[in-house]
Tab-separated table of C-alpha atoms and ligand atoms in Angstrom:
chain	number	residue	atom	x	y	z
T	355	UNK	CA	-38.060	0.800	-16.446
T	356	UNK	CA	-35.382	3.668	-17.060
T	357	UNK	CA	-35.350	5.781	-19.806
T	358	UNK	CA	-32.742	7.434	-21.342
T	359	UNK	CA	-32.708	10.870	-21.762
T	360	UNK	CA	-31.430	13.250	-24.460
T	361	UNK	CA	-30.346	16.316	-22.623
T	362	UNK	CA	-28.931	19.678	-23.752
T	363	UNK	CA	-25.853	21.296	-21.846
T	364	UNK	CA	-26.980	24.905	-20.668
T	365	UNK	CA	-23.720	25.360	-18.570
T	366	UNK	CA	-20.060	23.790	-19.096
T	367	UNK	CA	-16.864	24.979	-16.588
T	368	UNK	CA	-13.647	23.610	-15.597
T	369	UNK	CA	-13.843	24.695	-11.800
T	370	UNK	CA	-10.581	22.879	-10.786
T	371	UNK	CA	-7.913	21.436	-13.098
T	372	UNK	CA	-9.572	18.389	-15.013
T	373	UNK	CA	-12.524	19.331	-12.923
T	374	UNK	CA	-15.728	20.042	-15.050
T	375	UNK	CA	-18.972	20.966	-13.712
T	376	UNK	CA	-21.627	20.250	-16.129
T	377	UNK	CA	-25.244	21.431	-16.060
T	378	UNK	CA	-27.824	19.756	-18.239
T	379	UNK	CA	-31.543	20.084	-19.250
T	380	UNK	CA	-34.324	17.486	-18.750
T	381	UNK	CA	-37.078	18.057	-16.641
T	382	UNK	CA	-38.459	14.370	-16.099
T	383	UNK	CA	-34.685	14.115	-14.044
T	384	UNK	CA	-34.672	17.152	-12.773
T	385	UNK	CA	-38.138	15.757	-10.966
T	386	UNK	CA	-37.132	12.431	-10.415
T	387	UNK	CA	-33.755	12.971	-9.261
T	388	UNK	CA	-32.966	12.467	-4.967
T	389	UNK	CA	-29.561	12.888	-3.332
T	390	UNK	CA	-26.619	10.245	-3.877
T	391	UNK	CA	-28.751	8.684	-7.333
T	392	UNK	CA	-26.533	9.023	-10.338
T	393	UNK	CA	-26.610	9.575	-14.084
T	394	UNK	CA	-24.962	6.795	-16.362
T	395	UNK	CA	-23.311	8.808	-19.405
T	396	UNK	CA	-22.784	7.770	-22.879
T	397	UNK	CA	-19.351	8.402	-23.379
T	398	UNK	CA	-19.025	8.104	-27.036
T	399	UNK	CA	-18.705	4.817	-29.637
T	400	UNK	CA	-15.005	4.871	-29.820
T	401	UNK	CA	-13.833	1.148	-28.852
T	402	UNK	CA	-12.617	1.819	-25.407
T	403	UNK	CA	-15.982	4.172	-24.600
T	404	UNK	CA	-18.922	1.679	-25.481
T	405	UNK	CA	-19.720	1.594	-21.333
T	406	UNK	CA	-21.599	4.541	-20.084
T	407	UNK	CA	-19.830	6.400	-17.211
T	408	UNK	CA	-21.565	6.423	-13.527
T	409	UNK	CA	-21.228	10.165	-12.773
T	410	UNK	CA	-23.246	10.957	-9.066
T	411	UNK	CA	-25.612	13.787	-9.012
T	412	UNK	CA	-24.385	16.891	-7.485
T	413	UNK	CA	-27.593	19.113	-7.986
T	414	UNK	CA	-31.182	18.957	-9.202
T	415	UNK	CA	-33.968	21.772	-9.386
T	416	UNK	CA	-36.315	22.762	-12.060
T	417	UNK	CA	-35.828	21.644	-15.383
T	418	UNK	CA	-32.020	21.229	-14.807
T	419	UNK	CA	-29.389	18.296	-13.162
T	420	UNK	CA	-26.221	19.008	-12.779
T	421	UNK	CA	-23.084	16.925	-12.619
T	422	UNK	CA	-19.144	17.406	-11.552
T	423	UNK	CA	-16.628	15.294	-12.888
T	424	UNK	CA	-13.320	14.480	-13.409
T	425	UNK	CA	-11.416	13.840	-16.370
T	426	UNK	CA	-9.485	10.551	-15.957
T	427	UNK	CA	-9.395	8.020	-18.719
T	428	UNK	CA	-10.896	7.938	-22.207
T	429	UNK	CA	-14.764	8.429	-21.536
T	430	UNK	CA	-14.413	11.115	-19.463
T	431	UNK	CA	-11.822	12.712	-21.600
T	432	UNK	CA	-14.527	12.152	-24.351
T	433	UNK	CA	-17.103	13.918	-21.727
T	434	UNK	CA	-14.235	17.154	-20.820
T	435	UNK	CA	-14.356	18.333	-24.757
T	436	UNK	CA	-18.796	18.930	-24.761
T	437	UNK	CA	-19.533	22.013	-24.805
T	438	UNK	CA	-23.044	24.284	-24.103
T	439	UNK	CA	-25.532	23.778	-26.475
T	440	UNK	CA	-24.198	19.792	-27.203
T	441	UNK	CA	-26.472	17.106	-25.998
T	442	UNK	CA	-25.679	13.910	-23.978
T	443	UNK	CA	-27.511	10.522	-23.755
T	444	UNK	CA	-28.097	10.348	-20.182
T	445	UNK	CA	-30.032	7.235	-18.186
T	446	UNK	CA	-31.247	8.315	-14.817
T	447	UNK	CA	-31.699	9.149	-12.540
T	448	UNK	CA	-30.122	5.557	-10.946
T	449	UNK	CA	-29.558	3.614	-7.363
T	450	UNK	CA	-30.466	4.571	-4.666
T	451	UNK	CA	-29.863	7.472	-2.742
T	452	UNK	CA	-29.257	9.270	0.608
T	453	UNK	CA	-31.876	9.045	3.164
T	454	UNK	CA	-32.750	12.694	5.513
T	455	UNK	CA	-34.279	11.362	8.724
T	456	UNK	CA	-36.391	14.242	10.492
T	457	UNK	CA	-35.432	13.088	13.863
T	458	UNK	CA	-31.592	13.682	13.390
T	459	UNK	CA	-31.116	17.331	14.397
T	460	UNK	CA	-27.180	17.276	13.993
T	461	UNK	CA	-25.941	16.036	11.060
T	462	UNK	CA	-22.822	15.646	9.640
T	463	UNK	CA	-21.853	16.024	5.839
T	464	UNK	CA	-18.220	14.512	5.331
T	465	UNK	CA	-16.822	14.382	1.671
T	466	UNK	CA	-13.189	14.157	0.553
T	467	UNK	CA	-12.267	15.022	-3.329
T	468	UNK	CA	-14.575	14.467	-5.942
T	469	UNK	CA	-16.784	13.212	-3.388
T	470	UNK	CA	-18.022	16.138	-2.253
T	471	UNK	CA	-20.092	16.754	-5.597
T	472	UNK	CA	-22.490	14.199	-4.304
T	473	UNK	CA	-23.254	15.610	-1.009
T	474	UNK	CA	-24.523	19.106	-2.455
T	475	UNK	CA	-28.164	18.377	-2.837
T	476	UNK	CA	-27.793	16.152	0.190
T	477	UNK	CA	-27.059	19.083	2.441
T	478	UNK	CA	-29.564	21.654	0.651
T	479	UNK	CA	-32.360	19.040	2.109
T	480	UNK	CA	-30.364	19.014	5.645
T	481	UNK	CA	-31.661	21.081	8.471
T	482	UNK	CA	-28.322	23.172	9.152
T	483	UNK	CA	-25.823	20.821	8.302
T	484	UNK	CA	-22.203	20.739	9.206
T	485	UNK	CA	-20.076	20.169	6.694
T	486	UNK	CA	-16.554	19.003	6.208
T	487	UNK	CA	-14.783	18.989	2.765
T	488	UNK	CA	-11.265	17.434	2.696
T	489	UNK	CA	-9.215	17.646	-0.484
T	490	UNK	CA	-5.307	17.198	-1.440
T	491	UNK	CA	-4.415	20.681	-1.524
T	492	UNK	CA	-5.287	24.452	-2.218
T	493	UNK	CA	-5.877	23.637	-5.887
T	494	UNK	CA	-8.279	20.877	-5.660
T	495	UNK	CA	-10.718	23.107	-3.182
T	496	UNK	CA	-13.990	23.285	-5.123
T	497	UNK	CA	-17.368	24.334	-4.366
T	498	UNK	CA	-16.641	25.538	-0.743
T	499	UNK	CA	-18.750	28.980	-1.256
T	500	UNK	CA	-21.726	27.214	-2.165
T	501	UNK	CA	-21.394	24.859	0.811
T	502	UNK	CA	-20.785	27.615	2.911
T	503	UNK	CA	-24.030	29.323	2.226
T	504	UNK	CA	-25.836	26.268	3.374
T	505	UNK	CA	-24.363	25.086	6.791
T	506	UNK	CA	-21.285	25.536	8.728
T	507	UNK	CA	-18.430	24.603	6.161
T	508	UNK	CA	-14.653	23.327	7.366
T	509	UNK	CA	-12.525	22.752	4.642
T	510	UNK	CA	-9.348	20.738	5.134
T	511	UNK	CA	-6.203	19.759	2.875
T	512	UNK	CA	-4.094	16.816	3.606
T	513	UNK	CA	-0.877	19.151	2.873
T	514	UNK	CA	-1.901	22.034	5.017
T	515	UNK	CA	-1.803	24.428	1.921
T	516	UNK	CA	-5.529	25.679	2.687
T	517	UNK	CA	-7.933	25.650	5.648
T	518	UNK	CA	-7.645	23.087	8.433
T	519	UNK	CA	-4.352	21.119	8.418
T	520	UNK	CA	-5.162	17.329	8.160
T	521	UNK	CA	-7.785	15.053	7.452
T	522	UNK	CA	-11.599	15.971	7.710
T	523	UNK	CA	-11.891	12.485	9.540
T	524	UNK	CA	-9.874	14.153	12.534
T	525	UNK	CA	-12.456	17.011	12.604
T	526	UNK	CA	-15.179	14.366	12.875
T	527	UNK	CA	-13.625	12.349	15.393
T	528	UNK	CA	-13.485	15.276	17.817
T	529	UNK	CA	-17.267	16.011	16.787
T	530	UNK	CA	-18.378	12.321	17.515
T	531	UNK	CA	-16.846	12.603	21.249
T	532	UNK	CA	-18.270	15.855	22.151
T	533	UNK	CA	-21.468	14.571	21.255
T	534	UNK	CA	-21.895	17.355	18.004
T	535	UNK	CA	-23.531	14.267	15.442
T	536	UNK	CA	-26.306	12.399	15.497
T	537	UNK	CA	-25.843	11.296	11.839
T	538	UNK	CA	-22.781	11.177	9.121
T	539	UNK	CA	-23.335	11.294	5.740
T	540	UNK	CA	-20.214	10.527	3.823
T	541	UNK	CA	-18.964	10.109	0.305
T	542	UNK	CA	-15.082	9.927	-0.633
T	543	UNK	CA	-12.260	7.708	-1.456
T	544	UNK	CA	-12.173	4.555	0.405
T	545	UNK	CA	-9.775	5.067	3.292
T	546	UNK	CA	-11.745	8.303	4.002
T	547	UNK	CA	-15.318	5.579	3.848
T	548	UNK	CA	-13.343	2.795	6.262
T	549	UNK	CA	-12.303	5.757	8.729
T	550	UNK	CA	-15.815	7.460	9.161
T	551	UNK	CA	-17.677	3.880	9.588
T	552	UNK	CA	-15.128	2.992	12.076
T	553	UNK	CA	-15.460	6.297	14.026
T	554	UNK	CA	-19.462	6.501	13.791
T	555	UNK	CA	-20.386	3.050	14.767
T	556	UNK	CA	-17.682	3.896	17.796
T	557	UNK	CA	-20.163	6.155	18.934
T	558	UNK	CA	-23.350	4.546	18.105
T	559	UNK	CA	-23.960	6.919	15.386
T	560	UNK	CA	-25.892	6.569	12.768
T	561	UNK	CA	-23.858	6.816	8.985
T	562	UNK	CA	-24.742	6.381	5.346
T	563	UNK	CA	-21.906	6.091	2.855
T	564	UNK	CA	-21.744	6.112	-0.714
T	565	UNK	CA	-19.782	3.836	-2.560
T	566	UNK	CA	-17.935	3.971	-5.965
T	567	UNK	CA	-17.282	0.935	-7.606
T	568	UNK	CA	-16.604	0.713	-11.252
T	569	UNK	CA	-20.098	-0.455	-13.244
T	570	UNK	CA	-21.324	-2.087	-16.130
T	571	UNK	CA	-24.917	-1.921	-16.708
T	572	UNK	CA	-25.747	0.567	-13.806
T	573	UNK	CA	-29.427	-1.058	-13.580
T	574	UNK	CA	-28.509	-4.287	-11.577
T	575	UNK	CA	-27.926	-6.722	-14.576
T	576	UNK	CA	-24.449	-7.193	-15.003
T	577	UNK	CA	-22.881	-7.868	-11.012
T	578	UNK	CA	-19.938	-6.198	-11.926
T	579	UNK	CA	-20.440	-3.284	-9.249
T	580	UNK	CA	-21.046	-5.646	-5.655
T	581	UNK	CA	-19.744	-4.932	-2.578
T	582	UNK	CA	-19.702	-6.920	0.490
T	583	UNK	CA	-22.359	-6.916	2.949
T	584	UNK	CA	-22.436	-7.769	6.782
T	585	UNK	CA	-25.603	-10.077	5.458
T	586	UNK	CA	-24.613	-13.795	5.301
T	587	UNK	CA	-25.797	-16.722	3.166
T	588	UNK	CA	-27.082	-15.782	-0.153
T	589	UNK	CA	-27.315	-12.089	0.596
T	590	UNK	CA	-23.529	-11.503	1.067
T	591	UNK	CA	-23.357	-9.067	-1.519
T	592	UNK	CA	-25.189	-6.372	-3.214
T	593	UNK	CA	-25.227	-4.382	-6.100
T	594	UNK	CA	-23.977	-1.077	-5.561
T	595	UNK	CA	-25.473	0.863	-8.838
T	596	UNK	CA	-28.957	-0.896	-7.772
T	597	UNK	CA	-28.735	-1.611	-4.203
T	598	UNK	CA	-26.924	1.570	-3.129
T	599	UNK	CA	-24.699	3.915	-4.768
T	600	UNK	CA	-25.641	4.812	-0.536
T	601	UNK	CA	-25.992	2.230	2.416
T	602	UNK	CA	-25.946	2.474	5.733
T	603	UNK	CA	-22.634	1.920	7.252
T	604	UNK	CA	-23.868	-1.065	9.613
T	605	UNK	CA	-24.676	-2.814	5.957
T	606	UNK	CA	-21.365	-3.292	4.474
T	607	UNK	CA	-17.743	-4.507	5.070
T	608	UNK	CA	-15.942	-1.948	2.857
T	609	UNK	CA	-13.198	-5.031	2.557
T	610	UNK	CA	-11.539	-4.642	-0.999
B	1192	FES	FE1	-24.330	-3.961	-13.697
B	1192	FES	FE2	-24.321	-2.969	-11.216
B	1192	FES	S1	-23.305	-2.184	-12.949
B	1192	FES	S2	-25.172	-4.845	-11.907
């Protein structure tokens, strides 16, 4: 049974525009918490904010988890004007996250936009990731120091304004036929998802993807979060906030 949590902010920054990066304190999280999980947020009472908001883990040590997110609509709006030393009423850690396999010796870390935050603690529990980060443009580049001090970090923009010129999926492409991957690890808009399952299972390479999908509950009560699975019969679908946020690529359509 999940808890919820009431947690102190120790750190609050706008890294990007509408871009906050939020770090809070609870140690039974900070514990608990694995790569791809999520928090669900209390956003507030007003009418329009009586969900919680699914916001994906981006980092968790000690006593502290941190989140990125953006602002875009009312409850995150309501989350963009905390500041340190306010508290949130955070459930969590939720779903089900990433899973490192010891036998995969090149892996492959591909976010795009806000879905990089995700992939942070993923890659800190990689051995020597490589790690591709596609955003819009020069001003939506975020966190690509801290990625760079873990593995070998390419950052593309779709505009050309910064780094590689294109999509990170054409960096990966090249990777997958020169033989550089063993596994892909992926979280991003849903183009970005369709294009790396394609190109992995190509190869015969293995691929884990993290979905978004808008949520109710977050604990598996509510269906309003399934996705389609390759399963038939009964099992056609799945609950992403309980079954994944993260499945394995092989495991779902990624139709609608
Ligand atoms: Fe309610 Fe997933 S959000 S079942």
């Amino acid at each position: 049974m999940k808890t919820t949590h009431i947690c102190e902010i120790v750190s609050f920054d706008e890294i990007a525009q509408d871009i906050f990066d939020v770090t809070v304190k609870c140690e039974a999280m900070a514990k608990e918490a694995k790569p791809g999980q999520f928090l669900h947020i209390d956003c507030g009472d007003a009418a329009d904010n009586l969900l919680r908001r699914p916001i994906s883990i981006c980092d968790a040590y000690e006593d502290k988890v941190r989140f990125i997110f953006e602002k875009k609509g009312s409850g995150t709006d309501y989350l963009s004007k905390k500041k340190v030393g306010d508290t949130l009423d955070i459930l969590g850690p939720l779903g089900n996250g990433f899973s490192v396999l010891p036998e995969s010796k090149k892996p492959v870390i591909i976010g795009g936009g806000i879905g990089v935050f995700p992939l942070y603690m993923l890659s800190k529990k990689l051995d020597n990731p490589t790690i591709l980060l596609g955003f819009r443009n020069k001003s939506r580049v975020c966190m690509e120091e801290e990625f760079s001090k873990i593995g070998q970090t390419t950052v593309a923009t779709d505009d050309g304004s910064y780094g590689y010129d294109g999509y990170a999926v054409n960096i990966l492409e090249k990777m997958l036929k020169n033989g550089e991957c063993d596994i892909v690890y992926s979280c991003g808009p849903m183009p970005m998802l369709r294009a790396v399952k394609t190109m992995a299972e190509s190869h015969g390479v293995k691929c884990q993807l993290s979905l978004e999908q808008r949520m109710g509950c977050g604990i598996g009560a509510c269906l309003v979060c399934t996705c389609e699975t390759t399963s038939t019969g009964t099992h056609k679908h799945k609950r992403v906030c309980k079954n994944g946020p993260v499945f394995w690529s092989s495991e779902v359509t990624l139709n609608g």
